[in-house]
């Protein structure tokens, strides 16, 4: 079965979807996006994803082309039209098609695109053994809270990780932890889970929020505060979190073992809480 996508009001096979070359998404990377994990055909934390989409649209001064009810219906429609119980829904809104000029065009309709593919979560081996990561300077722009489709910095950084045989690149700006190329980062030091605060230097991760809610509800010691680079490099545990990585332990950083070189006790507890939470939410949705 061919993958069915949505483009500007219509569903069609992926191969049929076309946009004009003057789309500002193509010319300028002028647009925003979301990625929503789907478990057993239920979108996970959809209202939160739609709230973040609104934040991104507000930040780039683009009117939301749909209401939350319309986005919700569309998300369920795209899931229904695609195979697989677990999917990953991708949606993107760009400023539309106009003659190339940096300033915003007047009276142009945004381009709205949505697709859904198979959800690939970490393998059992990755969950149980952890993954390698490297470090780099965060040289991206100063609006990392916006889920912009302009991802050149993230792509370049991610490729340095790939080139080094690593799964992610942990980023530091001015001596402090920000996030990774496509995930948020947590560290554990002396039994306390540390998370950098949400600000303009990091994407407000949906998984980040779930993790903090779970640790708060389950009495896991934690603090949200700036995390100096040195603290990351001497941490007992490092995790990356995202909608597709879920919660994943980093067991080597720049080739050196993190803590004991295997996923730590706090990771194992929170990974389990996350899996239980997912199952509970999905049962309620069913
Ligand atoms: N930071 C960046 C730069 C990302 O690309 C992602 C993945 N979308 C995240 C953090 C994690 O966000 P979420 O938990 O919402 O997937």
GROMACS .gro file of N, CA and C in nm, residues 63-184:
model
  366
   63UNK      N    1  -0.024   3.292   1.076
   63UNK     CA    2  -0.154   3.256   1.134
   63UNK      C    3  -0.174   3.105   1.122
   64UNK      N    4  -0.230   3.046   1.226
   64UNK     CA    5  -0.256   2.902   1.223
   64UNK      C    6  -0.363   2.874   1.118
   65UNK      N    7  -0.332   2.791   1.017
   65UNK     CA    8  -0.429   2.768   0.911
   65UNK      C    9  -0.547   2.682   0.954
   66UNK      N   10  -0.539   2.619   1.072
   66UNK     CA   11  -0.649   2.531   1.116
   66UNK      C   12  -0.673   2.548   1.266
   67UNK      N   13  -0.793   2.512   1.307
   67UNK     CA   14  -0.823   2.508   1.450
   67UNK      C   15  -0.765   2.377   1.507
   68UNK      N   16  -0.756   2.370   1.639
   68UNK     CA   17  -0.707   2.247   1.701
   68UNK      C   18  -0.799   2.129   1.667
   69UNK      N   19  -0.930   2.158   1.659
   69UNK     CA   20  -1.024   2.049   1.625
   69UNK      C   21  -0.996   1.999   1.483
   70UNK      N   22  -0.965   2.090   1.392
   70UNK     CA   23  -0.934   2.048   1.254
   70UNK      C   24  -0.802   1.971   1.248
   71UNK      N   25  -0.702   2.018   1.322
   71UNK     CA   26  -0.574   1.945   1.326
   71UNK      C   27  -0.595   1.805   1.383
   72UNK      N   28  -0.678   1.797   1.487
   72UNK     CA   29  -0.701   1.668   1.552
   72UNK      C   30  -0.769   1.571   1.455
   73UNK      N   31  -0.869   1.622   1.383
   73UNK     CA   32  -0.939   1.537   1.287
   73UNK      C   33  -0.843   1.491   1.177
   74UNK      N   34  -0.766   1.586   1.127
   74UNK     CA   35  -0.671   1.555   1.020
   74UNK      C   36  -0.569   1.450   1.066
   75UNK      N   37  -0.521   1.465   1.188
   75UNK     CA   38  -0.423   1.369   1.242
   75UNK      C   39  -0.485   1.229   1.247
   76UNK      N   40  -0.609   1.220   1.295
   76UNK     CA   41  -0.674   1.089   1.300
   76UNK      C   42  -0.700   1.035   1.159
   77UNK      N   43  -0.734   1.123   1.066
   77UNK     CA   44  -0.758   1.079   0.927
   77UNK      C   45  -0.631   1.022   0.865
   78UNK      N   46  -0.518   1.090   0.887
   78UNK     CA   47  -0.394   1.043   0.823
   78UNK      C   48  -0.351   0.909   0.885
   79UNK      N   49  -0.374   0.895   1.015
   79UNK     CA   50  -0.341   0.768   1.081
   79UNK      C   51  -0.427   0.655   1.022
   80UNK      N   52  -0.557   0.684   1.006
   80UNK     CA   53  -0.650   0.582   0.955
   80UNK      C   54  -0.614   0.540   0.813
   81UNK      N   55  -0.558   0.632   0.736
   81UNK     CA   56  -0.529   0.601   0.595
   81UNK      C   57  -0.393   0.533   0.575
   82UNK      N   58  -0.319   0.517   0.683
   82UNK     CA   59  -0.186   0.455   0.669
   82UNK      C   60  -0.177   0.327   0.749
   83UNK      N   61  -0.092   0.233   0.704
   83UNK     CA   62  -0.083   0.105   0.773
   83UNK      C   63   0.000   0.118   0.901
   84UNK      N   64  -0.011   0.023   0.986
   84UNK     CA   65   0.075   0.019   1.104
   84UNK      C   66   0.003   0.070   1.227
   85UNK      N   67   0.019  -0.003   1.336
   85UNK     CA   68  -0.041   0.038   1.463
   85UNK      C   69   0.035   0.155   1.522
   86UNK      N   70   0.168   0.149   1.512
   86UNK     CA   71   0.252   0.256   1.564
   86UNK      C   72   0.305   0.337   1.447
   87UNK      N   73   0.283   0.466   1.450
   87UNK     CA   74   0.323   0.551   1.338
   87UNK      C   75   0.391   0.677   1.393
   88UNK      N   76   0.447   0.752   1.300
   88UNK     CA   77   0.507   0.880   1.334
   88UNK      C   78   0.447   0.982   1.238
   89UNK      N   79   0.363   1.070   1.291
   89UNK     CA   80   0.297   1.170   1.207
   89UNK      C   81   0.387   1.293   1.198
   90UNK      N   82   0.410   1.338   1.077
   90UNK     CA   83   0.489   1.459   1.053
   90UNK      C   84   0.396   1.563   0.992
   91UNK      N   85   0.394   1.683   1.048
   91UNK     CA   86   0.316   1.790   0.986
   91UNK      C   87   0.404   1.913   0.969
   92UNK      N   88   0.376   1.986   0.864
   92UNK     CA   89   0.458   2.103   0.832
   92UNK      C   90   0.369   2.214   0.775
   93UNK      N   91   0.394   2.336   0.820
   93UNK     CA   92   0.324   2.453   0.767
   93UNK      C   93   0.430   2.552   0.717
   94UNK      N   94   0.422   2.592   0.591
   94UNK     CA   95   0.515   2.695   0.543
   94UNK      C   96   0.437   2.820   0.506
   95UNK      N   97   0.510   2.930   0.482
   95UNK     CA   98   0.444   3.058   0.454
   95UNK      C   99   0.386   3.061   0.312
   96UNK      N  100   0.397   2.955   0.237
   96UNK     CA  101   0.329   2.948   0.108
   96UNK      C  102   0.417   2.988  -0.009
   97UNK      N  103   0.354   3.006  -0.122
   97UNK     CA  104   0.424   3.025  -0.249
   97UNK      C  105   0.420   3.173  -0.287
   98UNK      N  106   0.539   3.229  -0.314
   98UNK     CA  107   0.545   3.371  -0.352
   98UNK      C  108   0.677   3.396  -0.424
   99UNK      N  109   0.684   3.501  -0.506
   99UNK     CA  110   0.811   3.544  -0.567
   99UNK      C  111   0.916   3.559  -0.458
  100UNK      N  112   1.037   3.523  -0.487
  100UNK     CA  113   1.140   3.524  -0.384
  100UNK      C  114   1.170   3.665  -0.335
  101UNK      N  115   1.137   3.689  -0.209
  101UNK     CA  116   1.168   3.815  -0.141
  101UNK      C  117   1.163   3.783   0.008
  102UNK      N  118   1.267   3.825   0.080
  102UNK     CA  119   1.272   3.785   0.220
  102UNK      C  120   1.149   3.830   0.300
  103UNK      N  121   1.103   3.953   0.275
  103UNK     CA  122   0.989   4.005   0.352
  103UNK      C  123   0.865   3.920   0.325
  104UNK      N  124   0.775   3.915   0.424
  104UNK     CA  125   0.656   3.830   0.412
  104UNK      C  126   0.570   3.876   0.294
  105UNK      N  127   0.521   3.783   0.215
  105UNK     CA  128   0.427   3.819   0.107
  105UNK      C  129   0.288   3.848   0.166
  106UNK      N  130   0.212   3.931   0.097
  106UNK     CA  131   0.075   3.959   0.143
  106UNK      C  132  -0.022   3.863   0.074
  107UNK      N  133  -0.126   3.824   0.146
  107UNK     CA  134  -0.235   3.749   0.087
  107UNK      C  135  -0.200   3.611   0.033
  108UNK      N  136  -0.099   3.548   0.093
  108UNK     CA  137  -0.057   3.415   0.044
  108UNK      C  138  -0.107   3.309   0.142
  109UNK      N  139  -0.158   3.199   0.087
  109UNK     CA  140  -0.206   3.090   0.174
  109UNK      C  141  -0.090   3.002   0.217
  110UNK      N  142  -0.084   2.965   0.342
  110UNK     CA  143   0.023   2.874   0.385
  110UNK      C  144   0.010   2.737   0.318
  111UNK      N  145   0.122   2.670   0.304
  111UNK     CA  146   0.122   2.532   0.256
  111UNK      C  147   0.113   2.440   0.378
  112UNK      N  148   0.017   2.347   0.374
  112UNK     CA  149   0.000   2.254   0.487
  112UNK      C  150   0.022   2.112   0.436
  113UNK      N  151   0.115   2.043   0.500
  113UNK     CA  152   0.150   1.908   0.458
  113UNK      C  153   0.151   1.816   0.579
  114UNK      N  154   0.100   1.695   0.562
  114UNK     CA  155   0.107   1.597   0.670
  114UNK      C  156   0.132   1.457   0.612
  115UNK      N  157   0.218   1.382   0.678
  115UNK     CA  158   0.241   1.243   0.636
  115UNK      C  159   0.256   1.157   0.760
  116UNK      N  160   0.247   1.026   0.742
  116UNK     CA  161   0.269   0.937   0.855
  116UNK      C  162   0.341   0.811   0.811
  117UNK      N  163   0.453   0.784   0.875
  117UNK     CA  164   0.530   0.664   0.843
  117UNK      C  165   0.539   0.574   0.964
  118UNK      N  166   0.610   0.463   0.949
  118UNK     CA  167   0.627   0.373   1.064
  118UNK      C  168   0.706   0.442   1.175
  119UNK      N  169   0.669   0.415   1.298
  119UNK     CA  170   0.742   0.471   1.412
  119UNK      C  171   0.860   0.381   1.441
  120UNK      N  172   0.981   0.437   1.439
  120UNK     CA  173   1.094   0.351   1.477
  120UNK      C  174   1.149   0.399   1.610
  121UNK      N  175   1.124   0.317   1.711
  121UNK     CA  176   1.174   0.347   1.846
  121UNK      C  177   1.307   0.273   1.865
  122UNK      N  178   1.384   0.307   1.968
  122UNK     CA  179   1.513   0.239   1.986
  122UNK      C  180   1.497   0.088   2.000
  123UNK      N  181   1.598   0.015   1.955
  123UNK     CA  182   1.596  -0.131   1.967
  123UNK      C  183   1.616  -0.170   2.114
  124UNK      N  184   1.581  -0.292   2.144
  124UNK     CA  185   1.603  -0.345   2.280
  124UNK      C  186   1.751  -0.334   2.319
  125UNK      N  187   1.835  -0.363   2.220
  125UNK     CA  188   1.980  -0.356   2.243
  125UNK      C  189   2.023  -0.213   2.283
  126UNK      N  190   1.965  -0.114   2.215
  126UNK     CA  191   1.998   0.025   2.247
  126UNK      C  192   1.945   0.064   2.385
  127UNK      N  193   1.825   0.016   2.417
  127UNK     CA  194   1.768   0.050   2.548
  127UNK      C  195   1.851  -0.016   2.659
  128UNK      N  196   1.889  -0.141   2.637
  128UNK     CA  197   1.959  -0.214   2.743
  128UNK      C  198   2.107  -0.182   2.751
  129UNK      N  199   2.166  -0.147   2.636
  129UNK     CA  200   2.310  -0.123   2.636
  129UNK      C  201   2.348   0.025   2.632
  130UNK      N  202   2.252   0.110   2.600
  130UNK     CA  203   2.284   0.252   2.584
  130UNK      C  204   2.347   0.279   2.448
  131UNK      N  205   2.370   0.407   2.420
  131UNK     CA  206   2.422   0.446   2.289
  131UNK      C  207   2.538   0.546   2.306
  132UNK      N  208   2.627   0.550   2.205
  132UNK     CA  209   2.734   0.649   2.210
  132UNK      C  210   2.688   0.788   2.164
  133UNK      N  211   2.746   0.891   2.225
  133UNK     CA  212   2.723   1.028   2.181
  133UNK      C  213   2.856   1.102   2.180
  134UNK      N  214   2.859   1.210   2.106
  134UNK     CA  215   2.976   1.298   2.109
  134UNK      C  216   2.931   1.436   2.159
  135UNK      N  217   3.025   1.527   2.175
  135UNK     CA  218   2.989   1.663   2.217
  135UNK      C  219   3.031   1.762   2.110
  136UNK      N  220   2.966   1.877   2.108
  136UNK     CA  221   3.003   1.984   2.014
  136UNK      C  222   2.952   2.117   2.067
  137UNK      N  223   3.006   2.223   2.009
  137UNK     CA  224   2.957   2.357   2.040
  137UNK      C  225   2.824   2.378   1.968
  138UNK      N  226   2.729   2.433   2.041
  138UNK     CA  227   2.597   2.462   1.983
  138UNK      C  228   2.608   2.594   1.906
  139UNK      N  229   2.614   2.583   1.775
  139UNK     CA  230   2.629   2.705   1.694
  139UNK      C  231   2.500   2.742   1.621
  140UNK      N  232   2.387   2.683   1.666
  140UNK     CA  233   2.260   2.715   1.599
  140UNK      C  234   2.214   2.855   1.637
  141UNK      N  235   2.100   2.895   1.584
  141UNK     CA  236   2.052   3.032   1.610
  141UNK      C  237   1.996   3.045   1.752
  142UNK      N  238   1.942   3.162   1.784
  142UNK     CA  239   1.901   3.188   1.922
  142UNK      C  240   1.750   3.174   1.942
  143UNK      N  241   1.685   3.100   1.851
  143UNK     CA  242   1.542   3.074   1.867
  143UNK      C  243   1.517   2.923   1.857
  144UNK      N  244   1.592   2.849   1.935
  144UNK     CA  245   1.581   2.703   1.927
  144UNK      C  246   1.451   2.651   1.989
  145UNK      N  247   1.375   2.740   2.053
  145UNK     CA  248   1.244   2.700   2.105
  145UNK      C  249   1.141   2.690   1.993
  146UNK      N  250   1.174   2.742   1.875
  146UNK     CA  251   1.084   2.736   1.760
  146UNK      C  252   1.114   2.608   1.683
  147UNK      N  253   1.010   2.529   1.654
  147UNK     CA  254   1.034   2.405   1.581
  147UNK      C  255   1.034   2.439   1.432
  148UNK      N  256   1.144   2.502   1.391
  148UNK     CA  257   1.158   2.552   1.255
  148UNK      C  258   1.202   2.441   1.161
  149UNK      N  259   1.152   2.446   1.036
  149UNK     CA  260   1.200   2.349   0.937
  149UNK      C  261   1.341   2.383   0.889
  150UNK      N  262   1.391   2.502   0.923
  150UNK     CA  263   1.530   2.537   0.890
  150UNK      C  264   1.620   2.461   0.987
  151UNK      N  265   1.664   2.343   0.946
  151UNK     CA  266   1.736   2.256   1.039
  151UNK      C  267   1.881   2.233   0.997
  152UNK      N  268   1.936   2.327   0.920
  152UNK     CA  269   2.071   2.305   0.868
  152UNK      C  270   2.173   2.284   0.981
  153UNK      N  271   2.165   2.369   1.085
  153UNK     CA  272   2.258   2.352   1.197
  153UNK      C  273   2.242   2.213   1.260
  154UNK      N  274   2.118   2.174   1.283
  154UNK     CA  275   2.093   2.042   1.343
  154UNK      C  276   2.143   1.929   1.253
  155UNK      N  277   2.124   1.945   1.119
  155UNK     CA  278   2.168   1.840   1.026
  155UNK      C  279   2.321   1.829   1.027
  156UNK      N  280   2.388   1.945   1.023
  156UNK     CA  281   2.535   1.943   1.022
  156UNK      C  282   2.588   1.879   1.150
  157UNK      N  283   2.528   1.915   1.261
  157UNK     CA  284   2.573   1.861   1.389
  157UNK      C  285   2.545   1.711   1.398
  158UNK      N  286   2.426   1.672   1.356
  158UNK     CA  287   2.389   1.530   1.361
  158UNK      C  288   2.484   1.447   1.276
  159UNK      N  289   2.525   1.502   1.160
  159UNK     CA  290   2.615   1.428   1.073
  159UNK      C  291   2.752   1.407   1.140
  160UNK      N  292   2.794   1.504   1.222
  160UNK     CA  293   2.923   1.483   1.292
  160UNK      C  294   2.910   1.363   1.386
  161UNK      N  295   2.791   1.347   1.443
  161UNK     CA  296   2.769   1.229   1.529
  161UNK      C  297   2.775   1.101   1.445
  162UNK      N  298   2.703   1.103   1.332
  162UNK     CA  299   2.703   0.985   1.243
  162UNK      C  300   2.846   0.950   1.202
  163UNK      N  301   2.923   1.052   1.161
  163UNK     CA  302   3.060   1.031   1.115
  163UNK      C  303   3.146   0.966   1.224
  164UNK      N  304   3.111   0.996   1.351
  164UNK     CA  305   3.189   0.942   1.463
  164UNK      C  306   3.132   0.809   1.512
  165UNK      N  307   3.030   0.757   1.442
  165UNK     CA  308   2.968   0.631   1.484
  165UNK      C  309   2.882   0.648   1.608
  166UNK      N  310   2.838   0.773   1.632
  166UNK     CA  311   2.757   0.801   1.751
  166UNK      C  312   2.612   0.823   1.710
  167UNK      N  313   2.524   0.820   1.810
  167UNK     CA  314   2.381   0.833   1.783
  167UNK      C  315   2.335   0.979   1.797
  168UNK      N  316   2.399   1.052   1.885
  168UNK     CA  317   2.360   1.192   1.905
  168UNK      C  318   2.484   1.277   1.936
  169UNK      N  319   2.460   1.408   1.929
  169UNK     CA  320   2.564   1.504   1.964
  169UNK      C  321   2.508   1.595   2.073
  170UNK      N  322   2.573   1.595   2.187
  170UNK     CA  323   2.532   1.675   2.303
  170UNK      C  324   2.595   1.813   2.289
  171UNK      N  325   2.512   1.916   2.302
  171UNK     CA  326   2.556   2.052   2.265
  171UNK      C  327   2.575   2.143   2.386
  172UNK      N  328   2.678   2.225   2.378
  172UNK     CA  329   2.706   2.322   2.482
  172UNK      C  330   2.716   2.462   2.421
  173UNK      N  331   2.653   2.559   2.490
  173UNK     CA  332   2.665   2.697   2.447
  173UNK      C  333   2.716   2.777   2.566
  174UNK      N  334   2.824   2.849   2.544
  174UNK     CA  335   2.884   2.932   2.650
  174UNK      C  336   2.908   2.851   2.777
  175UNK      N  337   2.950   2.725   2.760
  175UNK     CA  338   2.987   2.645   2.877
  175UNK      C  339   2.873   2.574   2.946
  176UNK      N  340   2.752   2.583   2.889
  176UNK     CA  341   2.637   2.516   2.950
  176UNK      C  342   2.568   2.422   2.852
  177UNK      N  343   2.511   2.315   2.907
  177UNK     CA  344   2.434   2.220   2.828
  177UNK      C  345   2.310   2.287   2.770
  178UNK      N  346   2.286   2.265   2.640
  178UNK     CA  347   2.157   2.307   2.584
  178UNK      C  348   2.073   2.182   2.560
  179UNK      N  349   2.097   2.114   2.447
  179UNK     CA  350   2.022   1.992   2.415
  179UNK      C  351   2.107   1.909   2.321
  180UNK      N  352   2.047   1.824   2.239
  180UNK     CA  353   2.120   1.749   2.137
  180UNK      C  354   2.058   1.785   2.002
  181UNK      N  355   2.111   1.728   1.892
  181UNK     CA  356   2.068   1.774   1.759
  181UNK      C  357   1.921   1.747   1.732
  182UNK      N  358   1.866   1.643   1.793
  182UNK     CA  359   1.725   1.611   1.772
  182UNK      C  360   1.663   1.553   1.899
  183UNK      N  361   1.715   1.594   2.015
  183UNK     CA  362   1.661   1.543   2.141
  183UNK      C  363   1.697   1.639   2.255
  184UNK      N  364   1.626   1.628   2.365
  184UNK     CA  365   1.665   1.697   2.487
  184UNK      C  366   1.761   1.608   2.565
   0.00000   0.00000   0.00000
